[in-house]
Amino acid sequence: MCAVLALRSDAVKLVVQVKLLPTPEQASALEATLRACNQAATYASSVAFAKNLKDRNGLQKEVYADLKATFGLSAQPAVRLVKKVVDAYKAQKAGVPFLEVDAAYTSQRCPRCGNTDRANRPDRDRFCCRRCGLAGPADVVAGVNVRDRARSAWVFVTAPAPSP
């Protein structure tokens, strides 16, 4: 996680980027919060669909207390989660295509040569392919793999049905 701090004097603007390195306990707490948010988003989405709630205020009134009590979320994640669900419904209504892809091993797979190996991730932040040498930020490499999977799946979804 990175934080950017901008300090300004009369003549010079100094920008400092600080990388936050959580302790193992903090990383575990962050992961638990992320999992709770994902489960809560599934719940909020199912309520929105079942009750045909597509506006932020209506959905928030319906699920806010449950998100906090059942999933242990604080106010900010609960509110942001409701907004994400409503935004997804708005995108769907506007015809924005959505395709879910399996993210398994995307952070260990090389998008250049296809080599999938746990050793391609020497640490949490870096990717370095043991076969072809491709290197870069692990999140970027995983994002490229997710994009490529979506593109491959999209071809099958949008292809015309074969003639009998």
PDB file of C-alpha atoms in Angstrom:
ATOM      1  CA  MET A   1       0.000   0.000   0.000  1.00  0.00           C
ATOM      2  CA  CYS A   2       1.407   3.405  -0.910  1.00  0.00           C
ATOM      3  CA  ALA A   3       0.548   6.802   0.445  1.00  0.00           C
ATOM      4  CA  VAL A   4       1.437  10.041  -1.283  1.00  0.00           C
ATOM      5  CA  LEU A   5       2.140  13.107   0.781  1.00  0.00           C
ATOM      6  CA  ALA A   6       2.398  16.526  -0.818  1.00  0.00           C
ATOM      7  CA  LEU A   7       4.048  19.346   1.092  1.00  0.00           C
ATOM      8  CA  ARG A   8       3.956  22.864  -0.282  1.00  0.00           C
ATOM      9  CA  SER A   9       6.055  25.881   0.538  1.00  0.00           C
ATOM     10  CA  ASP A  10       6.020  29.239  -1.233  1.00  0.00           C
ATOM     11  CA  ALA A  11       8.336  28.185  -4.044  1.00  0.00           C
ATOM     12  CA  VAL A  12       8.647  24.398  -4.033  1.00  0.00           C
ATOM     13  CA  LYS A  13       6.185  21.547  -3.942  1.00  0.00           C
ATOM     14  CA  LEU A  14       7.720  18.408  -2.465  1.00  0.00           C
ATOM     15  CA  VAL A  15       5.998  15.093  -3.137  1.00  0.00           C
ATOM     16  CA  VAL A  16       7.000  12.030  -1.162  1.00  0.00           C
ATOM     17  CA  GLN A  17       5.726   8.519  -1.832  1.00  0.00           C
ATOM     18  CA  VAL A  18       5.782   6.269   1.190  1.00  0.00           C
ATOM     19  CA  LYS A  19       5.306   2.513   1.001  1.00  0.00           C
ATOM     20  CA  LEU A  20       3.461   1.111   3.986  1.00  0.00           C
ATOM     21  CA  LEU A  21       4.711  -2.302   5.038  1.00  0.00           C
ATOM     22  CA  PRO A  22       2.192  -3.987   7.326  1.00  0.00           C
ATOM     23  CA  THR A  23       3.308  -6.381   9.998  1.00  0.00           C
ATOM     24  CA  PRO A  24       2.155  -9.987   9.547  1.00  0.00           C
ATOM     25  CA  GLU A  25      -0.672  -9.296  12.014  1.00  0.00           C
ATOM     26  CA  GLN A  26      -1.761  -6.187  10.108  1.00  0.00           C
ATOM     27  CA  ALA A  27      -1.572  -8.028   6.778  1.00  0.00           C
ATOM     28  CA  SER A  28      -3.742 -10.778   8.230  1.00  0.00           C
ATOM     29  CA  ALA A  29      -6.279  -8.220   9.457  1.00  0.00           C
ATOM     30  CA  LEU A  30      -6.319  -6.528   6.030  1.00  0.00           C
ATOM     31  CA  GLU A  31      -6.906  -9.873   4.323  1.00  0.00           C
ATOM     32  CA  ALA A  32      -9.725 -10.721   6.744  1.00  0.00           C
ATOM     33  CA  THR A  33     -11.349  -7.351   6.047  1.00  0.00           C
ATOM     34  CA  LEU A  34     -11.071  -7.907   2.298  1.00  0.00           C
ATOM     35  CA  ARG A  35     -12.705 -11.334   2.598  1.00  0.00           C
ATOM     36  CA  ALA A  36     -15.495  -9.883   4.759  1.00  0.00           C
ATOM     37  CA  CYS A  37     -16.052  -7.112   2.185  1.00  0.00           C
ATOM     38  CA  ASN A  38     -16.300  -9.644  -0.632  1.00  0.00           C
ATOM     39  CA  GLN A  39     -18.838 -11.730   1.290  1.00  0.00           C
ATOM     40  CA  ALA A  40     -20.773  -8.603   2.229  1.00  0.00           C
ATOM     41  CA  ALA A  41     -20.822  -7.447  -1.414  1.00  0.00           C
ATOM     42  CA  THR A  42     -22.320 -10.779  -2.447  1.00  0.00           C
ATOM     43  CA  TYR A  43     -24.961 -10.401   0.249  1.00  0.00           C
ATOM     44  CA  ALA A  44     -25.766  -6.770  -0.665  1.00  0.00           C
ATOM     45  CA  SER A  45     -25.988  -7.684  -4.335  1.00  0.00           C
ATOM     46  CA  SER A  46     -28.413 -10.532  -3.632  1.00  0.00           C
ATOM     47  CA  VAL A  47     -30.616  -8.225  -1.536  1.00  0.00           C
ATOM     48  CA  ALA A  48     -30.530  -5.544  -4.228  1.00  0.00           C
ATOM     49  CA  PHE A  49     -31.530  -8.079  -6.860  1.00  0.00           C
ATOM     50  CA  ALA A  50     -34.255  -9.752  -4.759  1.00  0.00           C
ATOM     51  CA  LYS A  51     -35.846  -6.444  -3.748  1.00  0.00           C
ATOM     52  CA  ASN A  52     -35.104  -4.600  -6.996  1.00  0.00           C
ATOM     53  CA  LEU A  53     -33.125  -1.911  -5.177  1.00  0.00           C
ATOM     54  CA  LYS A  54     -30.982   0.014  -7.612  1.00  0.00           C
ATOM     55  CA  ASP A  55     -30.489   3.321  -5.806  1.00  0.00           C
ATOM     56  CA  ARG A  56     -27.794   3.895  -3.213  1.00  0.00           C
ATOM     57  CA  ASN A  57     -30.050   5.303  -0.508  1.00  0.00           C
ATOM     58  CA  GLY A  58     -32.607   2.508  -0.808  1.00  0.00           C
ATOM     59  CA  LEU A  59     -30.007  -0.255  -0.721  1.00  0.00           C
ATOM     60  CA  GLN A  60     -28.088   1.391   2.093  1.00  0.00           C
ATOM     61  CA  LYS A  61     -31.224   1.643   4.235  1.00  0.00           C
ATOM     62  CA  GLU A  62     -31.912  -2.033   3.600  1.00  0.00           C
ATOM     63  CA  VAL A  63     -28.460  -3.568   4.217  1.00  0.00           C
ATOM     64  CA  TYR A  64     -26.296  -1.091   6.156  1.00  0.00           C
ATOM     65  CA  ALA A  65     -27.032  -2.476   9.636  1.00  0.00           C
ATOM     66  CA  ASP A  66     -26.565  -6.058   8.410  1.00  0.00           C
ATOM     67  CA  LEU A  67     -23.243  -5.233   6.777  1.00  0.00           C
ATOM     68  CA  LYS A  68     -21.941  -3.841  10.030  1.00  0.00           C
ATOM     69  CA  ALA A  69     -23.413  -6.500  12.335  1.00  0.00           C
ATOM     70  CA  THR A  70     -23.098  -9.660  10.265  1.00  0.00           C
ATOM     71  CA  PHE A  71     -19.828  -8.976   8.470  1.00  0.00           C
ATOM     72  CA  GLY A  72     -18.145  -6.778  11.076  1.00  0.00           C
ATOM     73  CA  LEU A  73     -17.571  -3.874   8.716  1.00  0.00           C
ATOM     74  CA  SER A  74     -17.070  -0.337   9.911  1.00  0.00           C
ATOM     75  CA  ALA A  75     -19.039   2.548   8.403  1.00  0.00           C
ATOM     76  CA  GLN A  76     -16.683   3.497   5.563  1.00  0.00           C
ATOM     77  CA  PRO A  77     -16.318   0.031   3.980  1.00  0.00           C
ATOM     78  CA  ALA A  78     -20.064  -0.579   4.342  1.00  0.00           C
ATOM     79  CA  VAL A  79     -20.975   2.657   2.549  1.00  0.00           C
ATOM     80  CA  ARG A  80     -18.384   2.143  -0.194  1.00  0.00           C
ATOM     81  CA  LEU A  81     -19.541  -1.422  -0.713  1.00  0.00           C
ATOM     82  CA  VAL A  82     -23.143  -0.277  -1.237  1.00  0.00           C
ATOM     83  CA  LYS A  83     -21.931   2.262  -3.806  1.00  0.00           C
ATOM     84  CA  LYS A  84     -19.953  -0.407  -5.681  1.00  0.00           C
ATOM     85  CA  VAL A  85     -23.013  -2.680  -5.867  1.00  0.00           C
ATOM     86  CA  VAL A  86     -25.228   0.146  -7.124  1.00  0.00           C
ATOM     87  CA  ASP A  87     -22.571   1.203  -9.665  1.00  0.00           C
ATOM     88  CA  ALA A  88     -22.429  -2.379 -10.967  1.00  0.00           C
ATOM     89  CA  TYR A  89     -26.194  -2.403 -11.509  1.00  0.00           C
ATOM     90  CA  LYS A  90     -26.020   0.977 -13.268  1.00  0.00           C
ATOM     91  CA  ALA A  91     -23.276  -0.321 -15.558  1.00  0.00           C
ATOM     92  CA  GLN A  92     -25.320  -3.411 -16.347  1.00  0.00           C
ATOM     93  CA  LYS A  93     -28.394  -1.293 -17.105  1.00  0.00           C
ATOM     94  CA  ALA A  94     -26.304   0.913 -19.421  1.00  0.00           C
ATOM     95  CA  GLY A  95     -25.177  -2.179 -21.319  1.00  0.00           C
ATOM     96  CA  VAL A  96     -21.610  -2.269 -20.043  1.00  0.00           C
ATOM     97  CA  PRO A  97     -20.511  -5.887 -20.443  1.00  0.00           C
ATOM     98  CA  PHE A  98     -19.353  -7.798 -17.406  1.00  0.00           C
ATOM     99  CA  LEU A  99     -17.423 -11.028 -17.439  1.00  0.00           C
ATOM    100  CA  GLU A 100     -16.186 -12.897 -14.380  1.00  0.00           C
ATOM    101  CA  VAL A 101     -12.903 -14.762 -14.751  1.00  0.00           C
ATOM    102  CA  ASP A 102     -11.077 -17.133 -12.454  1.00  0.00           C
ATOM    103  CA  ALA A 103      -8.153 -15.303 -10.866  1.00  0.00           C
ATOM    104  CA  ALA A 104      -6.390 -18.478  -9.691  1.00  0.00           C
ATOM    105  CA  TYR A 105      -2.625 -18.393 -10.279  1.00  0.00           C
ATOM    106  CA  THR A 106      -2.737 -15.060 -12.138  1.00  0.00           C
ATOM    107  CA  SER A 107      -0.007 -13.717  -9.877  1.00  0.00           C
ATOM    108  CA  GLN A 108       2.235 -16.738 -10.580  1.00  0.00           C
ATOM    109  CA  ARG A 109       1.695 -17.058 -14.365  1.00  0.00           C
ATOM    110  CA  CYS A 110       3.946 -15.333 -16.873  1.00  0.00           C
ATOM    111  CA  PRO A 111       1.856 -13.550 -19.512  1.00  0.00           C
ATOM    112  CA  ARG A 112       4.728 -13.777 -22.023  1.00  0.00           C
ATOM    113  CA  CYS A 113       5.620 -17.495 -21.962  1.00  0.00           C
ATOM    114  CA  GLY A 114       2.800 -19.052 -19.904  1.00  0.00           C
ATOM    115  CA  ASN A 115       5.071 -20.506 -17.218  1.00  0.00           C
ATOM    116  CA  THR A 116       3.159 -20.862 -13.939  1.00  0.00           C
ATOM    117  CA  ASP A 117       5.373 -21.318 -10.905  1.00  0.00           C
ATOM    118  CA  ARG A 118       5.235 -20.189  -7.290  1.00  0.00           C
ATOM    119  CA  ALA A 119       8.925 -19.290  -7.618  1.00  0.00           C
ATOM    120  CA  ASN A 120       7.962 -16.578 -10.150  1.00  0.00           C
ATOM    121  CA  ARG A 121       6.959 -14.514  -7.100  1.00  0.00           C
ATOM    122  CA  PRO A 122      10.168 -14.017  -5.114  1.00  0.00           C
ATOM    123  CA  ASP A 123       8.227 -11.790  -2.725  1.00  0.00           C
ATOM    124  CA  ARG A 124       4.811 -10.211  -2.329  1.00  0.00           C
ATOM    125  CA  ASP A 125       5.467  -7.222  -4.597  1.00  0.00           C
ATOM    126  CA  ARG A 126       7.643  -8.571  -7.401  1.00  0.00           C
ATOM    127  CA  PHE A 127       7.208 -10.954 -10.309  1.00  0.00           C
ATOM    128  CA  CYS A 128      10.152 -12.502 -12.133  1.00  0.00           C
ATOM    129  CA  CYS A 129       9.562 -15.388 -14.547  1.00  0.00           C
ATOM    130  CA  ARG A 130      12.034 -18.225 -14.005  1.00  0.00           C
ATOM    131  CA  ARG A 131      11.702 -19.330 -17.658  1.00  0.00           C
ATOM    132  CA  CYS A 132      11.825 -16.174 -19.817  1.00  0.00           C
ATOM    133  CA  GLY A 133      12.953 -13.495 -17.336  1.00  0.00           C
ATOM    134  CA  LEU A 134       9.925 -11.184 -17.621  1.00  0.00           C
ATOM    135  CA  ALA A 135       9.906  -8.998 -14.504  1.00  0.00           C
ATOM    136  CA  GLY A 136       7.633  -6.358 -13.059  1.00  0.00           C
ATOM    137  CA  PRO A 137       5.266  -5.450 -10.244  1.00  0.00           C
ATOM    138  CA  ALA A 138       3.272  -8.540  -9.230  1.00  0.00           C
ATOM    139  CA  ASP A 139      -0.055  -6.689  -9.236  1.00  0.00           C
ATOM    140  CA  VAL A 140       0.494  -5.442 -12.789  1.00  0.00           C
ATOM    141  CA  VAL A 141       1.407  -8.926 -14.047  1.00  0.00           C
ATOM    142  CA  ALA A 142      -1.669 -10.421 -12.350  1.00  0.00           C
ATOM    143  CA  GLY A 143      -3.827  -7.697 -13.908  1.00  0.00           C
ATOM    144  CA  VAL A 144      -2.462  -8.492 -17.381  1.00  0.00           C
ATOM    145  CA  ASN A 145      -3.286 -12.182 -16.842  1.00  0.00           C
ATOM    146  CA  VAL A 146      -6.840 -11.374 -15.697  1.00  0.00           C
ATOM    147  CA  ARG A 147      -7.293  -9.120 -18.735  1.00  0.00           C
ATOM    148  CA  ASP A 148      -6.010 -11.841 -21.069  1.00  0.00           C
ATOM    149  CA  ARG A 149      -8.362 -14.429 -19.546  1.00  0.00           C
ATOM    150  CA  ALA A 150     -11.285 -12.058 -19.941  1.00  0.00           C
ATOM    151  CA  ARG A 151     -10.387 -11.394 -23.580  1.00  0.00           C
ATOM    152  CA  SER A 152     -10.165 -15.122 -24.291  1.00  0.00           C
ATOM    153  CA  ALA A 153     -13.494 -15.814 -22.612  1.00  0.00           C
ATOM    154  CA  TRP A 154     -15.113 -12.814 -24.331  1.00  0.00           C
ATOM    155  CA  VAL A 155     -14.426 -14.364 -27.747  1.00  0.00           C
ATOM    156  CA  PHE A 156     -16.493 -17.409 -26.757  1.00  0.00           C
ATOM    157  CA  VAL A 157     -19.278 -15.330 -25.208  1.00  0.00           C
ATOM    158  CA  THR A 158     -19.703 -13.061 -28.234  1.00  0.00           C
ATOM    159  CA  ALA A 159     -19.051 -15.609 -30.984  1.00  0.00           C
ATOM    160  CA  PRO A 160     -22.046 -16.431 -33.175  1.00  0.00           C
ATOM    161  CA  ALA A 161     -23.712 -19.760 -32.505  1.00  0.00           C
ATOM    162  CA  PRO A 162     -22.595 -22.485 -34.910  1.00  0.00           C
ATOM    163  CA  SER A 163     -25.030 -23.475 -37.609  1.00  0.00           C
ATOM    164  CA  PRO A 164     -26.674 -26.899 -37.146  1.00  0.00           C
TER     165      PRO A 164
END
